[in-house]
Amino acid sequence: MTLRRSISLKVLRLKLVEQFDYFLPTISTHWLCNHESMQFISVFCVIFAIFEFAIGSVEEPYPDLYDQVDVDAIFKSERLLNQYIQCIIDEGPCTADARSFKQILPDILVTQCARCNDFHKKIARNVFQIKEKKPDLWVKIQRKYDPGNIYLPKLEEVVKY
């Protein structure tokens, strides 16, 4: 799906929500008690739910531009690993692939890697090795991307296997 189509679908979704928000306060209590009105609202909610599901299911996977990066080599090299971590926590310069990962990291956390391919999940599994190898840097990553400790534990469970 192109970025233009994705944006237009999101704009359409926002317009539907705005229309519903406008329509809902104008409904009187008497109108809500009417059986036909309740059917209309039920049908509207079902259509809206189907629409939301359809938009959510057309999300494309993350770009595979950097899928050829040797992640194992990065995690074996102390110097490379530190460079990537410094980039991710905004304490150092970024390579192109580190910058790309840094840009999609918030989305990966929120969606629990829903758009990840197998390679992305492998990267995510390796990222959790930082927790044991470099706990001080892990704390910085957690503070920056998940200060409430909501998303990282869930993501760790999702990509564990």
Coordinates of N, CA and C in Angstrom, one line a residue:
M1 N 0.9 -1.2 0.0 CA 0.0 0.0 0.0 C 0.9 1.2 0.0
T2 N 0.5 2.2 -0.8 CA 1.3 3.4 -0.8 C 1.1 4.3 0.4
L3 N 2.0 5.2 0.6 CA 1.9 6.1 1.8 C 0.6 7.0 1.5
R4 N 0.4 7.4 0.3 CA -0.7 8.3 0.0 C -2.0 7.6 0.3
R5 N -2.2 6.3 -0.1 CA -3.4 5.6 0.2 C -3.6 5.4 1.7
S6 N -2.5 5.1 2.4 CA -2.5 4.9 3.9 C -3.0 6.2 4.5
I7 N -2.5 7.3 4.1 CA -2.9 8.6 4.7 C -4.4 8.9 4.4
S8 N -4.8 8.6 3.1 CA -6.2 8.9 2.8 C -7.1 8.0 3.6
L9 N -6.7 6.7 3.9 CA -7.6 5.9 4.7 C -7.7 6.4 6.1
K10 N -6.6 6.9 6.6 CA -6.6 7.5 8.0 C -7.4 8.7 8.1
V11 N -7.3 9.6 7.0 CA -8.2 10.8 7.0 C -9.6 10.4 6.9
L12 N -10.0 9.4 6.2 CA -11.4 8.9 6.1 C -11.8 8.4 7.5
R13 N -10.9 7.7 8.1 CA -11.3 7.2 9.5 C -11.6 8.3 10.4
L14 N -10.7 9.4 10.4 CA -10.9 10.5 11.2 C -12.2 11.3 10.9
K15 N -12.6 11.3 9.6 CA -13.8 12.0 9.3 C -15.0 11.2 9.8
L16 N -15.0 9.9 9.7 CA -16.1 9.0 10.3 C -16.2 9.3 11.8
V17 N -15.1 9.3 12.5 CA -15.1 9.5 13.9 C -15.7 10.9 14.2
E18 N -15.3 11.9 13.5 CA -15.8 13.3 13.7 C -17.3 13.3 13.5
Q19 N -17.8 12.6 12.4 CA -19.2 12.6 12.1 C -20.0 11.9 13.3
F20 N -19.4 10.8 13.8 CA -20.1 10.1 14.9 C -20.1 10.9 16.1
D21 N -19.0 11.6 16.4 CA -18.9 12.5 17.6 C -19.9 13.7 17.5
Y22 N -20.1 14.2 16.3 CA -21.1 15.2 16.1 C -22.5 14.7 16.2
F23 N -22.8 13.5 15.7 CA -24.1 12.9 15.7 C -24.5 12.4 17.1
L24 N -23.7 11.9 17.8 CA -24.0 11.3 19.1 C -24.6 12.2 20.1
P25 N -24.1 13.4 20.3 CA -24.7 14.4 21.3 C -26.1 14.9 20.9
T26 N -26.4 14.8 19.6 CA -27.7 15.3 19.2 C -28.8 14.3 19.4
I27 N -28.5 13.1 19.8 CA -29.5 12.1 20.0 C -30.2 12.3 21.3
S28 N -31.5 12.4 21.3 CA -32.3 12.6 22.5 C -32.5 11.2 23.2
T29 N -32.9 11.3 24.5 CA -33.1 10.1 25.3 C -34.3 9.3 24.7
H30 N -35.3 10.0 24.3 CA -36.5 9.4 23.7 C -36.1 8.6 22.4
W31 N -35.3 9.2 21.6 CA -34.9 8.6 20.3 C -34.1 7.4 20.6
L32 N -33.3 7.4 21.7 CA -32.5 6.2 22.0 C -33.4 5.0 22.4
C33 N -34.5 5.3 23.0 CA -35.4 4.2 23.5 C -36.2 3.6 22.4
N34 N -36.2 4.2 21.2 CA -36.9 3.7 20.1 C -36.1 2.4 19.5
H35 N -36.9 1.3 19.3 CA -36.3 0.1 18.8 C -35.5 0.2 17.5
E36 N -36.1 1.0 16.5 CA -35.5 1.1 15.2 C -34.3 2.0 15.3
S37 N -34.3 2.9 16.2 CA -33.1 3.7 16.4 C -31.9 2.9 17.0
M38 N -32.3 2.0 17.9 CA -31.2 1.2 18.4 C -30.7 0.2 17.4
Q39 N -31.5 -0.2 16.5 CA -31.0 -1.1 15.4 C -30.1 -0.3 14.5
F40 N -30.4 0.9 14.2 CA -29.6 1.8 13.4 C -28.2 2.0 14.0
I41 N -28.2 2.3 15.3 CA -27.0 2.5 16.0 C -26.1 1.2 16.0
S42 N -26.8 0.1 16.2 CA -26.1 -1.2 16.2 C -25.4 -1.5 14.9
V43 N -26.2 -1.3 13.8 CA -25.7 -1.5 12.4 C -24.5 -0.5 12.2
F44 N -24.7 0.7 12.6 CA -23.6 1.7 12.4 C -22.3 1.3 13.2
C45 N -22.5 0.8 14.4 CA -21.3 0.3 15.1 C -20.6 -0.9 14.5
V46 N -21.4 -1.8 14.0 CA -20.9 -3.0 13.3 C -20.1 -2.5 12.0
I47 N -20.7 -1.6 11.3 CA -20.0 -1.1 10.1 C -18.7 -0.4 10.4
F48 N -18.8 0.4 11.5 CA -17.6 1.1 11.9 C -16.5 0.1 12.4
A49 N -16.9 -0.9 13.1 CA -15.9 -1.9 13.6 C -15.3 -2.6 12.4
I50 N -16.1 -3.0 11.4 CA -15.5 -3.7 10.2 C -14.6 -2.8 9.5
F51 N -14.9 -1.5 9.4 CA -14.1 -0.5 8.7 C -12.7 -0.4 9.4
E52 N -12.8 -0.3 10.8 CA -11.6 -0.2 11.6 C -10.7 -1.4 11.4
F53 N -11.3 -2.6 11.4 CA -10.6 -3.9 11.2 C -9.9 -3.9 9.8
A54 N -10.7 -3.4 8.8 CA -10.1 -3.4 7.4 C -8.9 -2.5 7.3
I55 N -9.0 -1.3 7.9 CA -7.9 -0.4 7.8 C -6.7 -0.9 8.6
G56 N -7.0 -1.5 9.8 CA -5.9 -2.0 10.6 C -5.2 -3.2 9.9
S57 N -5.9 -4.0 9.1 CA -5.3 -5.2 8.5 C -4.6 -4.9 7.2
V58 N -4.7 -3.7 6.7 CA -3.9 -3.4 5.4 C -2.6 -2.8 5.7
E59 N -2.2 -2.7 7.0 CA -0.9 -2.2 7.3 C 0.2 -3.0 6.7
E60 N 1.1 -2.4 6.0 CA 2.2 -3.2 5.4 C 3.3 -3.4 6.4
P61 N 4.1 -4.5 6.2 CA 5.3 -4.7 7.0 C 6.3 -3.6 6.9
Y62 N 7.2 -3.5 7.9 CA 8.2 -2.5 7.9 C 9.1 -2.8 6.6
P63 N 9.7 -1.7 6.1 CA 10.6 -1.9 4.9 C 11.7 -2.9 5.2
D64 N 12.0 -3.7 4.2 CA 13.1 -4.7 4.4 C 14.4 -4.2 3.8
L65 N 14.5 -2.9 3.8 CA 15.7 -2.3 3.2 C 17.0 -2.8 3.9
Y66 N 17.0 -2.9 5.2 CA 18.2 -3.3 6.0 C 18.1 -4.7 6.5
D67 N 17.3 -5.6 5.9 CA 17.2 -7.0 6.3 C 18.5 -7.8 6.1
Q68 N 19.4 -7.2 5.3 CA 20.7 -7.9 5.1 C 21.8 -7.6 6.1
V69 N 21.4 -6.7 7.1 CA 22.4 -6.3 8.1 C 22.7 -7.6 9.0
D70 N 23.9 -7.8 9.3 CA 24.4 -8.9 10.1 C 24.2 -8.5 11.6
V71 N 23.0 -8.8 12.1 CA 22.7 -8.5 13.5 C 23.5 -9.2 14.5
D72 N 23.9 -10.4 14.2 CA 24.7 -11.2 15.1 C 26.1 -10.6 15.2
A73 N 26.6 -10.1 14.1 CA 27.9 -9.4 14.2 C 27.9 -8.1 15.0
I74 N 26.8 -7.4 14.9 CA 26.6 -6.2 15.7 C 26.6 -6.5 17.2
F75 N 25.9 -7.6 17.6 CA 25.8 -7.9 19.0 C 27.0 -8.6 19.5
K76 N 27.9 -9.1 18.6 CA 29.1 -9.7 19.0 C 30.2 -8.7 19.2
S77 N 30.1 -7.6 18.5 CA 31.1 -6.5 18.5 C 30.7 -5.4 19.6
E78 N 31.5 -5.3 20.6 CA 31.2 -4.3 21.6 C 31.1 -2.9 21.0
R79 N 32.0 -2.6 20.1 CA 32.1 -1.2 19.5 C 30.8 -1.0 18.7
L80 N 30.4 -1.9 17.9 CA 29.2 -1.7 17.0 C 28.0 -1.6 17.9
L81 N 27.9 -2.5 18.9 CA 26.7 -2.5 19.7 C 26.6 -1.1 20.5
N82 N 27.7 -0.6 21.0 CA 27.7 0.6 21.7 C 27.3 1.8 20.7
Q83 N 27.8 1.7 19.5 CA 27.4 2.8 18.5 C 25.9 2.8 18.3
Y84 N 25.3 1.6 18.1 CA 23.9 1.5 17.9 C 23.1 2.0 19.1
I85 N 23.5 1.5 20.2 CA 22.8 1.9 21.5 C 22.9 3.5 21.7
Q86 N 24.1 4.0 21.5 CA 24.2 5.5 21.6 C 23.3 6.2 20.6
C87 N 23.2 5.7 19.4 CA 22.3 6.3 18.5 C 20.8 6.3 19.0
I88 N 20.4 5.1 19.4 CA 19.0 4.9 19.8 C 18.6 5.8 21.0
I89 N 19.6 6.0 21.9 CA 19.3 6.8 23.1 C 19.7 8.3 22.9
D90 N 20.0 8.7 21.7 CA 20.3 10.1 21.3 C 21.6 10.6 22.0
E91 N 22.6 9.7 22.2 CA 23.8 10.1 22.8 C 25.0 9.9 21.8
G92 N 24.7 9.7 20.6 CA 25.8 9.5 19.6 C 25.2 9.6 18.2
P93 N 26.2 9.6 17.2 CA 25.7 9.6 15.8 C 25.1 8.3 15.4
C94 N 24.3 8.4 14.3 CA 23.6 7.2 13.8 C 24.1 6.8 12.4
T95 N 24.2 5.5 12.2 CA 24.3 5.0 10.8 C 22.9 5.0 10.2
A96 N 22.9 4.8 8.9 CA 21.6 4.8 8.2 C 20.6 3.7 8.8
D97 N 21.2 2.5 9.0 CA 20.3 1.4 9.5 C 19.9 1.6 10.9
A98 N 20.8 2.2 11.7 CA 20.5 2.5 13.1 C 19.4 3.6 13.2
R99 N 19.5 4.6 12.3 CA 18.5 5.6 12.3 C 17.1 5.1 11.8
S100 N 17.2 4.2 10.9 CA 15.9 3.5 10.4 C 15.3 2.8 11.6
F101 N 16.0 2.0 12.3 CA 15.5 1.2 13.4 C 15.0 2.2 14.5
K102 N 15.7 3.2 14.8 CA 15.3 4.2 15.8 C 14.0 4.9 15.4
Q103 N 13.7 5.1 14.1 CA 12.5 5.7 13.7 C 11.3 4.8 13.9
I104 N 11.5 3.5 13.7 CA 10.3 2.6 13.8 C 10.2 2.0 15.1
L105 N 11.1 2.2 16.0 CA 11.1 1.6 17.4 C 9.8 1.9 18.1
P106 N 9.4 3.2 18.2 CA 8.2 3.5 18.9 C 7.0 2.8 18.4
D107 N 6.9 2.7 17.1 CA 5.7 1.9 16.5 C 5.8 0.5 16.8
I108 N 7.0 -0.1 16.8 CA 7.2 -1.5 17.1 C 6.7 -1.8 18.5
L109 N 7.0 -0.9 19.5 CA 6.6 -1.0 20.8 C 5.1 -1.0 21.0
V110 N 4.5 0.0 20.4 CA 3.0 0.3 20.6 C 2.2 -0.9 19.9
T111 N 2.7 -1.3 18.7 CA 1.9 -2.3 18.0 C 2.3 -3.8 18.4
Q112 N 3.3 -3.9 19.3 CA 3.8 -5.2 19.7 C 4.3 -6.0 18.5
C113 N 5.0 -5.2 17.6 CA 5.7 -5.8 16.4 C 4.7 -6.5 15.5
A114 N 3.5 -5.9 15.4 CA 2.5 -6.4 14.5 C 2.9 -6.4 13.0
R115 N 3.7 -5.4 12.6 CA 4.1 -5.3 11.2 C 5.5 -5.9 11.0
C116 N 6.1 -6.6 11.9 CA 7.4 -7.2 11.8 C 7.4 -8.5 11.0
N117 N 8.5 -8.6 10.2 CA 8.7 -9.9 9.5 C 9.6 -10.7 10.5
D118 N 10.0 -11.9 10.1 CA 10.8 -12.8 10.9 C 12.1 -12.2 11.3
F119 N 12.7 -11.5 10.3 CA 14.0 -10.8 10.6 C 13.9 -9.7 11.6
H120 N 12.8 -9.0 11.6 CA 12.6 -7.9 12.5 C 12.4 -8.5 13.9
K121 N 11.7 -9.6 14.0 CA 11.5 -10.3 15.3 C 12.8 -10.8 15.9
K122 N 13.7 -11.2 15.0 CA 15.0 -11.7 15.4 C 15.8 -10.5 16.0
I123 N 15.7 -9.4 15.4 CA 16.4 -8.2 15.9 C 15.8 -7.8 17.3
A124 N 14.5 -7.9 17.4 CA 13.8 -7.6 18.7 C 14.3 -8.5 19.8
R125 N 14.4 -9.8 19.4 CA 14.9 -10.8 20.4 C 16.3 -10.4 20.9
N126 N 17.1 -10.0 19.9 CA 18.5 -9.7 20.2 C 18.6 -8.4 21.1
V127 N 17.7 -7.5 20.8 CA 17.7 -6.2 21.6 C 17.5 -6.5 23.1
F128 N 16.7 -7.5 23.4 CA 16.4 -7.8 24.8 C 17.7 -8.5 25.4
Q129 N 18.7 -8.8 24.7 CA 19.9 -9.3 25.3 C 20.7 -8.1 25.9
I130 N 20.4 -6.9 25.5 CA 21.0 -5.8 26.1 C 20.7 -5.7 27.6
K131 N 19.5 -6.1 27.9 CA 19.0 -6.1 29.3 C 20.0 -6.8 30.2
E132 N 20.6 -7.9 29.8 CA 21.5 -8.7 30.6 C 23.0 -8.2 30.4
K133 N 23.3 -7.9 29.1 CA 24.7 -7.5 28.8 C 25.0 -6.1 29.3
K134 N 24.1 -5.1 29.2 CA 24.4 -3.7 29.5 C 23.1 -3.1 30.3
P135 N 22.9 -3.5 31.5 CA 21.7 -3.1 32.2 C 21.6 -1.6 32.4
D136 N 22.8 -0.9 32.5 CA 22.8 0.6 32.6 C 22.2 1.2 31.3
L137 N 22.6 0.7 30.2 CA 22.1 1.3 28.9 C 20.7 0.8 28.7
W138 N 20.3 -0.4 29.1 CA 18.9 -0.8 29.0 C 18.0 0.1 29.7
V139 N 18.4 0.6 30.9 CA 17.6 1.5 31.7 C 17.4 2.8 30.9
K140 N 18.4 3.3 30.2 CA 18.3 4.5 29.4 C 17.3 4.3 28.2
I141 N 17.4 3.1 27.6 CA 16.5 2.8 26.5 C 15.1 2.7 27.0
Q142 N 14.9 2.1 28.2 CA 13.6 2.0 28.7 C 13.0 3.4 29.1
R143 N 13.8 4.2 29.7 CA 13.4 5.6 30.1 C 13.0 6.4 28.8
K144 N 13.7 6.2 27.8 CA 13.4 7.0 26.5 C 12.1 6.4 25.8
Y145 N 12.0 5.1 25.7 CA 11.0 4.6 24.8 C 9.8 4.0 25.6
D146 N 10.0 3.7 26.8 CA 8.9 3.0 27.6 C 9.0 3.4 29.1
P147 N 8.8 4.7 29.4 CA 9.1 5.1 30.8 C 8.1 4.4 31.8
G148 N 6.9 4.1 31.3 CA 5.9 3.4 32.2 C 6.0 1.9 32.2
N149 N 7.0 1.4 31.5 CA 7.3 -0.1 31.5 C 6.0 -0.8 31.1
I150 N 5.3 -0.3 30.1 CA 4.1 -0.9 29.6 C 4.4 -1.8 28.4
Y151 N 5.1 -1.3 27.4 CA 5.3 -2.0 26.1 C 6.4 -3.0 26.1
L152 N 7.5 -2.7 26.7 CA 8.7 -3.6 26.6 C 8.4 -5.0 27.1
P153 N 7.8 -5.2 28.3 CA 7.5 -6.6 28.7 C 6.6 -7.3 27.8
K154 N 5.6 -6.6 27.3 CA 4.7 -7.3 26.4 C 5.4 -7.7 25.1
L155 N 6.2 -6.8 24.6 CA 7.0 -7.1 23.3 C 7.9 -8.2 23.5
E156 N 8.5 -8.3 24.7 CA 9.5 -9.4 25.0 C 8.7 -10.7 24.9
E157 N 7.5 -10.8 25.4 CA 6.7 -12.0 25.4 C 6.3 -12.4 23.9
V158 N 6.0 -11.3 23.1 CA 5.6 -11.6 21.8 C 6.7 -12.1 20.9
V159 N 7.9 -11.6 21.0 CA 9.0 -12.0 20.2 C 9.8 -13.1 20.8
K160 N 9.5 -13.6 21.9 CA 10.3 -14.6 22.6 C 10.5 -15.9 21.8
Y161 N 9.5 -16.3 21.1 CA 9.5 -17.6 20.3 C 9.7 -17.3 18.9

